[in-house]
Short mmCIF file of C-alpha atoms in Angstrom, two decimals:
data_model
loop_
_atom_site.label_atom_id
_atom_site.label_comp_id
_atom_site.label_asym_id
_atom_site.label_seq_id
_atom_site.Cartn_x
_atom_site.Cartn_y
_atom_site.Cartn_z
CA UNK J 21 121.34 176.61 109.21
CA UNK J 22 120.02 175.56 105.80
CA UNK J 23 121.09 177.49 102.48
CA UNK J 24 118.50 179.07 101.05
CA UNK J 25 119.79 180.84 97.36
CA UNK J 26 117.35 183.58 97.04
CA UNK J 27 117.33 186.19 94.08
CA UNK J 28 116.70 190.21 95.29
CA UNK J 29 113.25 190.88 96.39
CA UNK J 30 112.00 192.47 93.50
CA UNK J 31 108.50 193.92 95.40
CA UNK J 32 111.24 195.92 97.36
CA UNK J 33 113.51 196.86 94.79
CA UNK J 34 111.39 197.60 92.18
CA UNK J 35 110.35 201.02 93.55
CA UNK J 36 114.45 201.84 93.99
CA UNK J 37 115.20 201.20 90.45
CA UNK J 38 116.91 203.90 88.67
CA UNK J 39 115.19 205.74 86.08
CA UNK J 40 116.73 205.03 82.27
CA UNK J 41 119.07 208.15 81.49
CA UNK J 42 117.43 208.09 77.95
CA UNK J 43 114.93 210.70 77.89
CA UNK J 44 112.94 208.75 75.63
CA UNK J 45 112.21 205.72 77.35
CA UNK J 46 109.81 205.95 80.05
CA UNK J 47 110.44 205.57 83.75
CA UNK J 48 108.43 202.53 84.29
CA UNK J 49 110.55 200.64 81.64
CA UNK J 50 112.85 197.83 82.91
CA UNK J 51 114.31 196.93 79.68
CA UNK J 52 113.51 197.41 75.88
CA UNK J 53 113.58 194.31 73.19
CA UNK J 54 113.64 195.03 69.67
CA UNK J 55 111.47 197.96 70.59
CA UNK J 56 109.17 196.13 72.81
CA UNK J 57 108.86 197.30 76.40
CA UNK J 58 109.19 195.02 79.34
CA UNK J 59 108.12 197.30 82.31
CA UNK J 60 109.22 197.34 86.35
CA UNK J 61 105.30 196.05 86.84
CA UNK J 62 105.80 193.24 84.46
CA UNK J 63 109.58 192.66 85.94
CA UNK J 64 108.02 192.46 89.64
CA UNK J 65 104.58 190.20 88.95
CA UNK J 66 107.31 187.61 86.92
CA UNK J 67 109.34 188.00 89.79
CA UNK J 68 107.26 187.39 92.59
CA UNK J 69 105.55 184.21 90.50
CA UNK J 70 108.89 182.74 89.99
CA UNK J 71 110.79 183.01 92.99
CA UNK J 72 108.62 185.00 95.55
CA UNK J 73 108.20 181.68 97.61
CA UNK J 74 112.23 181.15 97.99
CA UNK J 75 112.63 185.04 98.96
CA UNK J 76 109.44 185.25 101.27
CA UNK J 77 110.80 182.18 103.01
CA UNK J 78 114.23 183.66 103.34
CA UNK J 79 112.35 187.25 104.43
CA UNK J 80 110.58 184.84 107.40
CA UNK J 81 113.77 183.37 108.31
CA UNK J 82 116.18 186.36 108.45
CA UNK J 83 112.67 188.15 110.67
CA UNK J 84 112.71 185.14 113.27
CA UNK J 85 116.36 185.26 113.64
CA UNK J 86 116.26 188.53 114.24
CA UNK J 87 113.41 188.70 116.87
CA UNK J 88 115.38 185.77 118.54
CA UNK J 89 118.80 188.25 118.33
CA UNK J 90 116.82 191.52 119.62
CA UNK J 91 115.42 188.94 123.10
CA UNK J 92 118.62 188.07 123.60
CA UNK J 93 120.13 191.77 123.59
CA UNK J 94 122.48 190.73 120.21
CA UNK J 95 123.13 193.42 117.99
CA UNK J 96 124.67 193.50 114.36
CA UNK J 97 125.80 196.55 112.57
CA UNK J 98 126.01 196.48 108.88
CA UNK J 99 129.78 197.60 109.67
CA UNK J 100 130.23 194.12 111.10
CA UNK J 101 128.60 192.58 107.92
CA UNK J 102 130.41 194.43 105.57
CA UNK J 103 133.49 193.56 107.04
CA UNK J 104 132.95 189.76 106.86
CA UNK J 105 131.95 190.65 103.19
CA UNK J 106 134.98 192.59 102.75
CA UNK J 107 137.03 189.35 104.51
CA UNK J 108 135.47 187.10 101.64
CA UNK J 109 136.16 189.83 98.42
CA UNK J 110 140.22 189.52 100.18
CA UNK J 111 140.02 186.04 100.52
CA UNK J 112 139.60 185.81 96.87
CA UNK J 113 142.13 184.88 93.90
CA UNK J 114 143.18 188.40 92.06
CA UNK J 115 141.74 186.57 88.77
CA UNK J 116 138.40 186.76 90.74
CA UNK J 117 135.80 189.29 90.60
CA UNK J 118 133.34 189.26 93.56
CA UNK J 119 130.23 190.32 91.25
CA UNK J 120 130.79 187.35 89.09
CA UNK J 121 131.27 184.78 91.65
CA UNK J 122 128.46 185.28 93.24
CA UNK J 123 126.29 185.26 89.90
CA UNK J 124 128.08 182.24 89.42
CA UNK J 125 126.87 180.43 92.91
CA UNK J 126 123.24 181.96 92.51
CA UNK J 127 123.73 184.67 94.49
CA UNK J 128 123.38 188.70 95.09
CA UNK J 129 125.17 191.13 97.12
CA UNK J 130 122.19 192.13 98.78
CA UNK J 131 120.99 187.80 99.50
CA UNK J 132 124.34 187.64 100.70
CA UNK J 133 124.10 190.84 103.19
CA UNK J 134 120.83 189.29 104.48
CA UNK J 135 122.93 185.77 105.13
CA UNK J 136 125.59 186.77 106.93
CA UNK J 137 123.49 189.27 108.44
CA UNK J 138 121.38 186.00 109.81
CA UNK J 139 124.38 184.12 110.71
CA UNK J 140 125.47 186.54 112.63
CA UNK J 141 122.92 187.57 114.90
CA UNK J 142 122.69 183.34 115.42
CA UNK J 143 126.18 182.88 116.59
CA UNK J 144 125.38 185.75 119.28
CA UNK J 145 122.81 184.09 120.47
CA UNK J 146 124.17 180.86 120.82
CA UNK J 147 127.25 182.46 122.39
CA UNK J 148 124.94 184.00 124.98
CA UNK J 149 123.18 180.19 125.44
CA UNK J 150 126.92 179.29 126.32
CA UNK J 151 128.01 181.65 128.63
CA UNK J 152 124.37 181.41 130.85
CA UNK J 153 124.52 177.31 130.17
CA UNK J 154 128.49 176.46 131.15
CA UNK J 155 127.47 172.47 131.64
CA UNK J 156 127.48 172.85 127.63
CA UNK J 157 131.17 173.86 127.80
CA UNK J 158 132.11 171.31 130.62
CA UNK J 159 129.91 168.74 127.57
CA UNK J 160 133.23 169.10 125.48
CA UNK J 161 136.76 167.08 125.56
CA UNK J 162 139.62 168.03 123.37
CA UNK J 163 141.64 165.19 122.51
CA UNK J 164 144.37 163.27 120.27
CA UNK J 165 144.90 160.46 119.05
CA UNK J 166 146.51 157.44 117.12
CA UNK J 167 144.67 155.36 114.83
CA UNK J 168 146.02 152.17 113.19
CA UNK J 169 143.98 150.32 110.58
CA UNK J 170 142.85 146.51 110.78
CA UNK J 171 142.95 145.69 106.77
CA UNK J 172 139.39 143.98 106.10
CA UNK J 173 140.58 143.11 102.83
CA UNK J 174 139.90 139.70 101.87
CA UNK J 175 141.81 139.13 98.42
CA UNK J 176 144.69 140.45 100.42
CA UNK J 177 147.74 138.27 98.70
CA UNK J 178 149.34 137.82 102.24
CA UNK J 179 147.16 135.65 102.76
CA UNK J 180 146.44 136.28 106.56
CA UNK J 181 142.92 135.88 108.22
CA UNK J 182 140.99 138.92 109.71
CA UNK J 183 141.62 137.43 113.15
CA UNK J 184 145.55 137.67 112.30
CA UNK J 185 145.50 141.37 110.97
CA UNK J 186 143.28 142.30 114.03
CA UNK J 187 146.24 140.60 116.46
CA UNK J 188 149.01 142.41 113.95
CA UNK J 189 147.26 145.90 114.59
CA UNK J 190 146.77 145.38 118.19
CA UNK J 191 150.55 144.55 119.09
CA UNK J 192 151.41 147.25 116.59
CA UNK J 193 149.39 149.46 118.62
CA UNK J 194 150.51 148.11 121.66
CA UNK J 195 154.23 149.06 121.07
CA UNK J 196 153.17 152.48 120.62
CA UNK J 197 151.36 153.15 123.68
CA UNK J 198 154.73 151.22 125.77
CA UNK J 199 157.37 153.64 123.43
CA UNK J 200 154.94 156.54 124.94
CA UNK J 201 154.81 155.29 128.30
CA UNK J 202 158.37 155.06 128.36
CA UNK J 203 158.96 158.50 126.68
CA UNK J 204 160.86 157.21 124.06
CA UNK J 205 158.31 159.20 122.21
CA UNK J 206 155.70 162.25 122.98
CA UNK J 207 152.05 161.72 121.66
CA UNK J 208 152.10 164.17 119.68
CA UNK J 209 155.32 162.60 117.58
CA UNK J 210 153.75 159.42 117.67
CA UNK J 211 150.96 160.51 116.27
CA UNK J 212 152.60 161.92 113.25
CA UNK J 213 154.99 158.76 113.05
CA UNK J 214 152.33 156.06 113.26
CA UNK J 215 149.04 157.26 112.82
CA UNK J 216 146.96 156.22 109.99
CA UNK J 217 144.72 158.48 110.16
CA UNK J 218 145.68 161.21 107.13
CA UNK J 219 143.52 164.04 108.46
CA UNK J 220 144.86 163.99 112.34
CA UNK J 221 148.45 163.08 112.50
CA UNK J 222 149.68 166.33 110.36
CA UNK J 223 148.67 167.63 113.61
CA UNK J 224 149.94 165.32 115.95
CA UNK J 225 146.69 163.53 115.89
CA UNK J 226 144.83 166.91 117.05
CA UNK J 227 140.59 166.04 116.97
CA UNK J 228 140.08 169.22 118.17
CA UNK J 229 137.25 169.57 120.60
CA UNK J 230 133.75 167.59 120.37
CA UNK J 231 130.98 166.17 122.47
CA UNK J 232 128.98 163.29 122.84
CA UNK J 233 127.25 161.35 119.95
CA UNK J 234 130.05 162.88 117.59
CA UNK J 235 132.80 159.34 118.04
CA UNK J 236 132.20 155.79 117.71
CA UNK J 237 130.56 154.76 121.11
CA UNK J 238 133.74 152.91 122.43
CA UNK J 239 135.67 156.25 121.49
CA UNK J 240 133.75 158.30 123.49
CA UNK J 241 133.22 156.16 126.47
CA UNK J 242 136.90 155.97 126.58
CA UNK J 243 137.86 159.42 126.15
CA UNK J 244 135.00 161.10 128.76
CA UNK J 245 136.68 158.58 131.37
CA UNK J 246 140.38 160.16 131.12
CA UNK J 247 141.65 163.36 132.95
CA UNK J 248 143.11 165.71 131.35
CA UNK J 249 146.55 164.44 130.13
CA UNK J 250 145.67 160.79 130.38
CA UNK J 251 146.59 158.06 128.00
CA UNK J 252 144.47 155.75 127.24
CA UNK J 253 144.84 152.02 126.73
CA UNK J 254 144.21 150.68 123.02
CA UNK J 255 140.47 151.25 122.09
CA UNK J 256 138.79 149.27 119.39
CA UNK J 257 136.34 150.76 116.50
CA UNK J 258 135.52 149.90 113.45
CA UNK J 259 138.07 151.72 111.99
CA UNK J 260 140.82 149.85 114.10
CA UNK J 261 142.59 150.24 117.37
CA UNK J 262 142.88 153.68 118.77
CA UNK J 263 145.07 155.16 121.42
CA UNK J 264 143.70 158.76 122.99
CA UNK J 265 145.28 161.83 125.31
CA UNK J 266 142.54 163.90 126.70
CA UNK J 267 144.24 167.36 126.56
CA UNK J 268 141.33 168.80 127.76
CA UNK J 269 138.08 169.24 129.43
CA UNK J 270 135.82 171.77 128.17
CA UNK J 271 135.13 173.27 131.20
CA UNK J 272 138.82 173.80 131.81
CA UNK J 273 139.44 175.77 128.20
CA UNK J 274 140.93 179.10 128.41
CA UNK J 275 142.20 182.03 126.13
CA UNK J 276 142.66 180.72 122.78
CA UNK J 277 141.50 177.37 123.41
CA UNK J 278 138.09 178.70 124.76
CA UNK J 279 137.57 180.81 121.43
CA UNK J 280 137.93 177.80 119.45
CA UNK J 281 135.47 175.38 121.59
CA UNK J 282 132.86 178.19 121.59
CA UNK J 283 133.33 178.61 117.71
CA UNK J 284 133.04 174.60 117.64
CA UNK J 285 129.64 175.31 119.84
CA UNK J 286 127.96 177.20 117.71
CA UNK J 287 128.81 175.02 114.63
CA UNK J 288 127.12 171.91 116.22
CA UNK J 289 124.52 174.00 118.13
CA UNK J 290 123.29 176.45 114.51
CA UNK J 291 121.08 174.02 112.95
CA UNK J 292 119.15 172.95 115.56
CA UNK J 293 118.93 176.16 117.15
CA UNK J 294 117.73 177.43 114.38
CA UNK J 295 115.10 174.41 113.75
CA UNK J 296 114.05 174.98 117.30
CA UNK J 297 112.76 178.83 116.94
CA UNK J 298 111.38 178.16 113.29
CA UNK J 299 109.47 175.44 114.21
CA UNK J 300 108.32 177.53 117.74
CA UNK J 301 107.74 180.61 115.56
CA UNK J 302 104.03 181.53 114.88
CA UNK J 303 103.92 182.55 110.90
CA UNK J 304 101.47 183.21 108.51
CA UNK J 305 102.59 182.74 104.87
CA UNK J 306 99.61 184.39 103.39
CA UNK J 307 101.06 184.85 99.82
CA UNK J 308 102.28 181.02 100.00
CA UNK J 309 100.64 179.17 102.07
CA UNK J 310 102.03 175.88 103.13
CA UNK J 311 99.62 172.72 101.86
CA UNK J 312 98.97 170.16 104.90
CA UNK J 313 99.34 167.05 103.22
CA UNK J 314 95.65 165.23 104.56
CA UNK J 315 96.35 162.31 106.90
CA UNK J 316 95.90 158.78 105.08
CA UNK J 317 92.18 156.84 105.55
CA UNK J 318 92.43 154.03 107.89
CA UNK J 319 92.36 150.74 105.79
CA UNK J 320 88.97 149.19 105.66
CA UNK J 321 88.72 146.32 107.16
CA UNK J 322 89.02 143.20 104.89
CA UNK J 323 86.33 140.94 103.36
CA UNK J 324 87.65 137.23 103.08
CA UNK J 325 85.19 136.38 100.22
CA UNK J 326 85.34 140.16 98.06
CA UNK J 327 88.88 141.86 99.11
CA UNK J 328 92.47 140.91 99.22
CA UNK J 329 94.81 140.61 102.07
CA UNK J 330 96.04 144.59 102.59
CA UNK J 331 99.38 145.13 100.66
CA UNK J 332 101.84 145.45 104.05
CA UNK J 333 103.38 148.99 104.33
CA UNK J 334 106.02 150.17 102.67
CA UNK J 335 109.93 149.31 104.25
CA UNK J 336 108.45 146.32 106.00
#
């Protein structure tokens, strides 16, 4: 879902703004300068001319989500919000003060509330997509692998060719996949042993779970053809030669496994979801209306003796 840093909505809050406790300075006063007032009127007309747009936008957003939530029988409690609030104030360093962090990242308590709020009531709906669509689930493979590198550099003082690196990486490759065949070693070892990808073998080369169009096309053709606790034979991508274990088929995924490919789900499913119902979503910005840029006149047609040739269009 895109990030949209919105200030309060001061045509809301205006009205809820405590009085001064000075007797002296009127109610209607926001602040006072060197004696000069600045009132709640003045406050809300600045407000709404220099970032009404931002928080009417985010107003729209957080009211389609929430007629898309209320269809598909989702509810969130402000308990639930404050305690992923609550979650984030723990998660911070005891140096930290909540207040000022969020000052600091163009933020307020109450634009946060309305986020989290929004994200939310999303990830119940797209949980309810997955439970009444399963052929999303059975979409998903969870796999490992092993990656080693073919060096593509050319000032490399070795000296070797491409070709010979490429034949060096594939029999070092290779060897792996016959040490695992043999179970001299598991995957998961070799993975951590071998692999040179830095991100995956901490885990014993753990991708977690993904879908099509996510891997390099020979990745994913390879891995959608294994059954669950196959091996595959060495793959080539760009980044090198690969060797994969399907550990599992979506479709297949229980208890904790399930949580986490439904939580991957509604990661890869949030923005367009949330494209989807803005786009589908009748709305009426009165207060901002948004400008149709006109479409562009067809080119006249060309004189040889008066005009030049048409400049060709742009990128071509």
């Amino acid at each position: 879902m895109r990030k949209i840093y919105v200030p309060l909505v001061a045509t809301i809050l205006i009205s809820a703004m405590p009085a001064f406790a000075q007797p002296k300075v009127p109610s209607n006063v926001a602040a006072v300068v060197n004696g000069e007032s600045i009132t709640k009127a003045q406050l809300a007309t600045k407000a709404v001319d220099w970032q009404g747009a931002m928080t009417l936008d985010l107003m729209i957003d957080s009211t389609v989500v929430s007629q898309e939530a209320k269809k598909a029988g989702v509810v969130v409690t402000d308990a639930e919000v404050n305690a992923k609030l609550n979650e984030m104030k723990k998660a911070l360093a005891p140096s930290q003060d909540f207040d000022t962090v969020l000052r600091q990242n163009g933020m307020t308590a109450g634009l946060l509330f309305t986020r989290i709020k929004m994200r939310l009531q999303a990830d119940g709906v797209i949980k309810n997509m997955i439970k009444k669509s399963p052929a999303i689930i059975a979409n998903y493979r969870k796999a490992e692998h092993i990656l080693i590198r073919v060096d593509e550099n050319t000032s490399d003082p070795s000296g070797k060719t491409l070709e010979a690196k490429d034949a060096d990486a594939k029999a070092k490759i290779e060897k792996i996949a016959d040490e695992i065949k043999t179970k001299t070693i598991s995957f998961e070892d070799a993975a951590k042993k071998y692999s040179e990808d830095p991100v995956s073998k901490v885990n014993g080369g753990n991708l977690g779970f993904f879908t099509k169009g996510v891997m390099a096309p020979p990745f994913e053709a390879a891995t959608f053809s294994l059954k669950a606790g196959d091996v595959s034979a060495p793959v080539k991508t760009n980044y090198g030669y690969h060797l994969i274990k399907l550990i599992a088929i979506g479709s297949d995924a229980k208890g904790d496994d399930l949580k986490k490919l439904e939580d991957q789900i509604v990661k890869d499913q949030l923005e367009p979801w949330f494209t989807s119902i803005r786009k589908s979503a009748k709305i009426e910005n009165i207060l901002y209306p948004v400008k149709i840029a006109p479409k562009p006149a067809a080119p006249k047609k060309a004189s040889p003796a008066i005009d030049a040739p048409p400049a060709p269009p742009v990128g071509n």
